[in-house]
């Protein structure tokens, strides 16, 4: 039997190859970075692009096959004036404005605060993140709903997610 971590790496290499060949839509992965002081003034933070990723639900797969947990997501758009409807809405508006000020292309999707997933047996056994080993079977935690945990095998999860990227629904 193939060692689970080897199987995971092989699976994601195949997925990356398929997504690359199909021209599947990818997105920007960026870090939210505080800029250095300039003449004693604090400059606002910016998004610094760090590469492109395919979003596979709760997982992000880089073109270099680095795997990330999906963090926060925003779109680069013009932002309307503050409406102060809710703190969450204003926070989202702020991220959209920041993405635009960072010089990212309008309409692009930006993934940030996306931690790298360690692909070693010990980390995956103890993982509380989206990818973990359950009895040495690679599995994905894809939802925390109603106080419960929704999990499925990595193969089943990727089958659905890759298909959605390769053949997106009309209008997506």
Tab-separated table of N, CA, C and O in Angstrom, residues 56-123:
chain	number	residue	atom	x	y	z
A	56	UNK	N	-10.154	24.995	-4.662
A	56	UNK	CA	-10.853	23.706	-4.602
A	56	UNK	C	-11.645	23.672	-3.298
A	56	UNK	O	-11.364	22.876	-2.407
A	57	UNK	N	-12.601	24.574	-3.182
A	57	UNK	CA	-13.397	24.640	-1.956
A	57	UNK	C	-12.566	25.101	-0.787
A	57	UNK	O	-12.089	26.231	-0.758
A	58	UNK	N	-12.348	24.218	0.172
A	58	UNK	CA	-11.602	24.570	1.382
A	58	UNK	C	-10.090	24.460	1.190
A	58	UNK	O	-9.327	24.719	2.110
A	59	UNK	N	-9.666	24.074	-0.012
A	59	UNK	CA	-8.247	23.921	-0.329
A	59	UNK	C	-7.873	24.830	-1.490
A	59	UNK	O	-8.678	25.063	-2.394
A	60	UNK	N	-6.652	25.329	-1.468
A	60	UNK	CA	-6.084	26.067	-2.583
A	60	UNK	C	-4.865	25.294	-3.054
A	60	UNK	O	-4.032	24.883	-2.239
A	61	UNK	N	-4.750	25.088	-4.357
A	61	UNK	CA	-3.608	24.362	-4.924
A	61	UNK	C	-2.828	25.304	-5.811
A	61	UNK	O	-3.349	25.828	-6.799
A	62	UNK	N	-1.555	25.529	-5.449
A	62	UNK	CA	-0.696	26.382	-6.247
A	62	UNK	C	-0.217	25.660	-7.491
A	62	UNK	O	-0.206	24.432	-7.561
A	63	UNK	N	0.193	26.433	-8.489
A	63	UNK	CA	0.730	25.845	-9.709
A	63	UNK	C	1.994	25.040	-9.417
A	63	UNK	O	2.332	24.145	-10.180
A	64	UNK	N	2.668	25.365	-8.313
A	64	UNK	CA	3.858	24.614	-7.900
A	64	UNK	C	3.491	23.430	-7.004
A	64	UNK	O	4.349	22.791	-6.421
A	65	UNK	N	2.190	23.149	-6.882
A	65	UNK	CA	1.620	22.049	-6.102
A	65	UNK	C	1.703	22.255	-4.590
A	65	UNK	O	1.496	21.316	-3.830
A	66	UNK	N	1.998	23.483	-4.160
A	66	UNK	CA	1.898	23.795	-2.742
A	66	UNK	C	0.415	23.842	-2.392
A	66	UNK	O	-0.393	24.361	-3.159
A	67	UNK	N	0.082	23.303	-1.248
A	67	UNK	CA	-1.309	23.226	-0.831
A	67	UNK	C	-1.550	24.206	0.316
A	67	UNK	O	-0.740	24.302	1.242
A	68	UNK	N	-2.668	24.917	0.241
A	68	UNK	CA	-3.033	25.912	1.252
A	68	UNK	C	-4.453	25.640	1.730
A	68	UNK	O	-5.278	25.125	0.977
A	69	UNK	N	-4.725	26.040	2.958
A	69	UNK	CA	-6.101	26.065	3.446
A	69	UNK	C	-6.702	27.384	2.966
A	69	UNK	O	-6.045	28.425	3.021
A	70	UNK	N	-7.920	27.349	2.474
A	70	UNK	CA	-8.559	28.577	2.023
A	70	UNK	C	-8.718	29.506	3.220
A	70	UNK	O	-9.210	29.107	4.264
A	71	UNK	N	-8.282	30.732	3.049
A	71	UNK	CA	-8.391	31.729	4.107
A	71	UNK	C	-9.516	32.685	3.788
A	71	UNK	O	-10.670	32.289	3.652
A	72	UNK	N	-9.163	33.940	3.588
A	72	UNK	CA	-10.141	34.961	3.233
A	72	UNK	C	-10.067	35.224	1.732
A	72	UNK	O	-9.021	35.044	1.109
A	73	UNK	N	-11.180	35.673	1.176
A	73	UNK	CA	-11.271	35.891	-0.265
A	73	UNK	C	-11.926	37.240	-0.498
A	73	UNK	O	-12.893	37.602	0.177
A	74	UNK	N	-11.381	38.000	-1.458
A	74	UNK	CA	-12.012	39.248	-1.867
A	74	UNK	C	-11.888	39.384	-3.368
A	74	UNK	O	-11.135	38.648	-4.014
A	75	UNK	N	-12.638	40.292	-3.912
A	75	UNK	CA	-12.573	40.579	-5.339
A	75	UNK	C	-12.106	42.020	-5.490
A	75	UNK	O	-12.453	42.885	-4.685
A	76	UNK	N	-11.323	42.277	-6.530
A	76	UNK	CA	-10.822	43.617	-6.795
A	76	UNK	C	-11.922	44.379	-7.545
A	76	UNK	O	-12.209	44.088	-8.698
A	77	UNK	N	-12.559	45.308	-6.843
A	77	UNK	CA	-13.637	46.104	-7.443
A	77	UNK	C	-13.601	47.515	-6.880
A	77	UNK	O	-13.010	47.772	-5.837
A	78	UNK	N	-14.271	48.400	-7.615
A	78	UNK	CA	-14.505	49.722	-7.063
A	78	UNK	C	-15.411	49.534	-5.849
A	78	UNK	O	-16.291	48.676	-5.852
A	79	UNK	N	-15.178	50.329	-4.836
A	79	UNK	CA	-15.987	50.171	-3.627
A	79	UNK	C	-16.888	51.379	-3.451
A	79	UNK	O	-16.454	52.519	-3.581
A	80	UNK	N	-18.144	51.122	-3.165
A	80	UNK	CA	-19.052	52.246	-2.914
A	80	UNK	C	-18.689	52.916	-1.587
A	80	UNK	O	-17.870	52.407	-0.823
A	81	UNK	N	-19.330	54.006	-1.325
A	81	UNK	CA	-19.114	54.693	-0.052
A	81	UNK	C	-19.544	53.800	1.102
A	81	UNK	O	-20.412	52.941	0.942
A	82	UNK	N	-18.960	54.029	2.259
A	82	UNK	CA	-19.365	53.228	3.425
A	82	UNK	C	-20.861	53.340	3.689
A	82	UNK	O	-21.440	54.424	3.557
A	83	UNK	N	-21.453	52.217	4.043
A	83	UNK	CA	-22.886	52.209	4.363
A	83	UNK	C	-23.115	51.937	5.837
A	83	UNK	O	-24.198	52.161	6.340
A	84	UNK	N	-22.105	51.421	6.506
A	84	UNK	CA	-22.173	51.131	7.937
A	84	UNK	C	-23.361	50.239	8.295
A	84	UNK	O	-23.985	50.396	9.332
A	85	UNK	N	-23.689	49.311	7.366
A	85	UNK	CA	-24.770	48.366	7.647
A	85	UNK	C	-24.357	47.362	8.708
A	85	UNK	O	-25.142	46.981	9.552
A	86	UNK	N	-23.111	46.927	8.608
A	86	UNK	CA	-22.596	45.990	9.610
A	86	UNK	C	-21.078	46.063	9.588
A	86	UNK	O	-20.467	46.467	8.592
A	87	UNK	N	-20.468	45.649	10.682
A	87	UNK	CA	-19.011	45.631	10.736
A	87	UNK	C	-18.438	44.683	9.690
A	87	UNK	O	-17.425	44.983	9.059
A	88	UNK	N	-19.074	43.526	9.495
A	88	UNK	CA	-18.583	42.547	8.517
A	88	UNK	C	-18.633	43.110	7.096
A	88	UNK	O	-17.695	42.936	6.315
A	89	UNK	N	-19.715	43.810	6.761
A	89	UNK	CA	-19.840	44.405	5.427
A	89	UNK	C	-18.769	45.468	5.216
A	89	UNK	O	-18.171	45.567	4.136
A	90	UNK	N	-18.497	46.261	6.227
A	90	UNK	CA	-17.467	47.293	6.120
A	90	UNK	C	-16.077	46.681	6.019
A	90	UNK	O	-15.216	47.184	5.303
A	91	UNK	N	-15.858	45.590	6.714
A	91	UNK	CA	-14.570	44.897	6.613
A	91	UNK	C	-14.368	44.374	5.187
A	91	UNK	O	-13.291	44.531	4.606
A	92	UNK	N	-15.395	43.770	4.609
A	92	UNK	CA	-15.305	43.270	3.234
A	92	UNK	C	-15.071	44.420	2.249
A	92	UNK	O	-14.269	44.314	1.330
A	93	UNK	N	-15.765	45.530	2.461
A	93	UNK	CA	-15.580	46.706	1.610
A	93	UNK	C	-14.132	47.198	1.714
A	93	UNK	O	-13.502	47.556	0.717
A	94	UNK	N	-13.598	47.182	2.921
A	94	UNK	CA	-12.213	47.603	3.131
A	94	UNK	C	-11.216	46.719	2.396
A	94	UNK	O	-10.244	47.213	1.811
A	95	UNK	N	-11.440	45.416	2.411
A	95	UNK	CA	-10.549	44.505	1.686
A	95	UNK	C	-10.631	44.745	0.174
A	95	UNK	O	-9.620	44.711	-0.531
A	96	UNK	N	-11.847	44.982	-0.345
A	96	UNK	CA	-11.987	45.256	-1.780
A	96	UNK	C	-11.242	46.541	-2.149
A	96	UNK	O	-10.552	46.602	-3.175
A	97	UNK	N	-11.375	47.576	-1.324
A	97	UNK	CA	-10.687	48.842	-1.570
A	97	UNK	C	-9.175	48.646	-1.501
A	97	UNK	O	-8.429	49.186	-2.323
A	98	UNK	N	-8.725	47.891	-0.525
A	98	UNK	CA	-7.295	47.618	-0.380
A	98	UNK	C	-6.756	46.869	-1.592
A	98	UNK	O	-5.670	47.173	-2.099
A	99	UNK	N	-7.514	45.903	-2.099
A	99	UNK	CA	-7.083	45.148	-3.280
A	99	UNK	C	-6.946	46.084	-4.483
A	99	UNK	O	-5.982	45.990	-5.251
A	100	UNK	N	-7.874	47.002	-4.628
A	100	UNK	CA	-7.819	47.961	-5.733
A	100	UNK	C	-6.614	48.894	-5.573
A	100	UNK	O	-5.863	49.119	-6.525
A	101	UNK	N	-6.401	49.412	-4.359
A	101	UNK	CA	-5.249	50.301	-4.100
A	101	UNK	C	-3.922	49.571	-4.264
A	101	UNK	O	-2.899	50.197	-4.527
A	102	UNK	N	-3.931	48.253	-4.112
A	102	UNK	CA	-2.697	47.466	-4.237
A	102	UNK	C	-2.289	47.270	-5.689
A	102	UNK	O	-1.246	46.694	-5.972
A	103	UNK	N	-3.138	47.730	-6.612
A	103	UNK	CA	-2.791	47.657	-8.029
A	103	UNK	C	-3.110	46.320	-8.681
A	103	UNK	O	-2.630	46.030	-9.772
A	104	UNK	N	-3.931	45.517	-8.039
A	104	UNK	CA	-4.309	44.235	-8.621
A	104	UNK	C	-5.364	44.477	-9.700
A	104	UNK	O	-6.115	45.448	-9.635
A	105	UNK	N	-5.430	43.605	-10.697
A	105	UNK	CA	-6.361	43.849	-11.810
A	105	UNK	C	-7.823	43.786	-11.378
A	105	UNK	O	-8.222	42.877	-10.641
A	106	UNK	N	-8.615	44.751	-11.867
A	106	UNK	CA	-10.037	44.779	-11.545
A	106	UNK	C	-10.699	43.473	-11.963
A	106	UNK	O	-10.402	42.925	-13.018
A	107	UNK	N	-11.583	43.002	-11.097
A	107	UNK	CA	-12.313	41.774	-11.381
A	107	UNK	C	-11.620	40.519	-10.875
A	107	UNK	O	-12.236	39.460	-10.805
A	108	UNK	N	-10.333	40.635	-10.522
A	108	UNK	CA	-9.588	39.459	-10.051
A	108	UNK	C	-10.069	39.045	-8.668
A	108	UNK	O	-10.521	39.869	-7.872
A	109	UNK	N	-9.948	37.763	-8.379
A	109	UNK	CA	-10.240	37.230	-7.054
A	109	UNK	C	-8.925	37.061	-6.325
A	109	UNK	O	-7.955	36.542	-6.885
A	110	UNK	N	-8.884	37.508	-5.073
A	110	UNK	CA	-7.658	37.461	-4.272
A	110	UNK	C	-7.904	36.592	-3.045
A	110	UNK	O	-8.850	36.811	-2.293
A	111	UNK	N	-7.054	35.597	-2.855
A	111	UNK	CA	-7.085	34.720	-1.684
A	111	UNK	C	-5.953	35.155	-0.766
A	111	UNK	O	-4.804	35.256	-1.205
A	112	UNK	N	-6.266	35.403	0.501
A	112	UNK	CA	-5.221	35.809	1.443
A	112	UNK	C	-5.483	35.177	2.803
A	112	UNK	O	-6.541	34.593	3.029
A	113	UNK	N	-4.491	35.302	3.688
A	113	UNK	CA	-4.540	34.600	4.979
A	113	UNK	C	-4.774	33.108	4.756
A	113	UNK	O	-5.579	32.483	5.443
A	114	UNK	N	-4.090	32.560	3.779
A	114	UNK	CA	-4.234	31.148	3.419
A	114	UNK	C	-2.973	30.404	3.865
A	114	UNK	O	-1.948	30.458	3.196
A	115	UNK	N	-3.044	29.708	5.000
A	115	UNK	CA	-1.850	29.030	5.504
A	115	UNK	C	-1.481	27.801	4.669
A	115	UNK	O	-2.351	27.103	4.146
A	116	UNK	N	-0.186	27.563	4.576
A	116	UNK	CA	0.313	26.360	3.902
A	116	UNK	C	-0.096	25.145	4.729
A	116	UNK	O	-0.057	25.170	5.961
A	117	UNK	N	-0.479	24.086	4.058
A	117	UNK	CA	-0.807	22.829	4.731
A	117	UNK	C	0.443	21.952	4.713
A	117	UNK	O	0.977	21.655	3.646
A	118	UNK	N	0.911	21.586	5.889
A	118	UNK	CA	2.086	20.723	6.006
A	118	UNK	C	1.715	19.316	5.541
A	118	UNK	O	0.741	18.736	6.019
A	119	UNK	N	2.481	18.797	4.598
A	119	UNK	CA	2.204	17.467	4.069
A	119	UNK	C	3.187	16.454	4.642
A	119	UNK	O	4.049	15.930	3.948
A	120	UNK	N	3.048	16.202	5.927
A	120	UNK	CA	3.792	15.129	6.570
A	120	UNK	C	2.811	14.364	7.453
A	120	UNK	O	1.792	14.891	7.887
A	121	UNK	N	3.129	13.112	7.686
A	121	UNK	CA	2.203	12.195	8.378
A	121	UNK	C	1.772	12.724	9.750
A	121	UNK	O	0.587	12.734	10.081
A	122	UNK	N	2.719	13.188	10.552
A	122	UNK	CA	2.400	13.651	11.909
A	122	UNK	C	1.466	14.860	11.867
A	122	UNK	O	0.483	14.914	12.604
A	123	UNK	N	1.780	15.825	11.004
A	123	UNK	CA	0.933	17.021	10.914
A	123	UNK	C	-0.469	16.667	10.449
A	123	UNK	O	-1.458	17.203	10.954
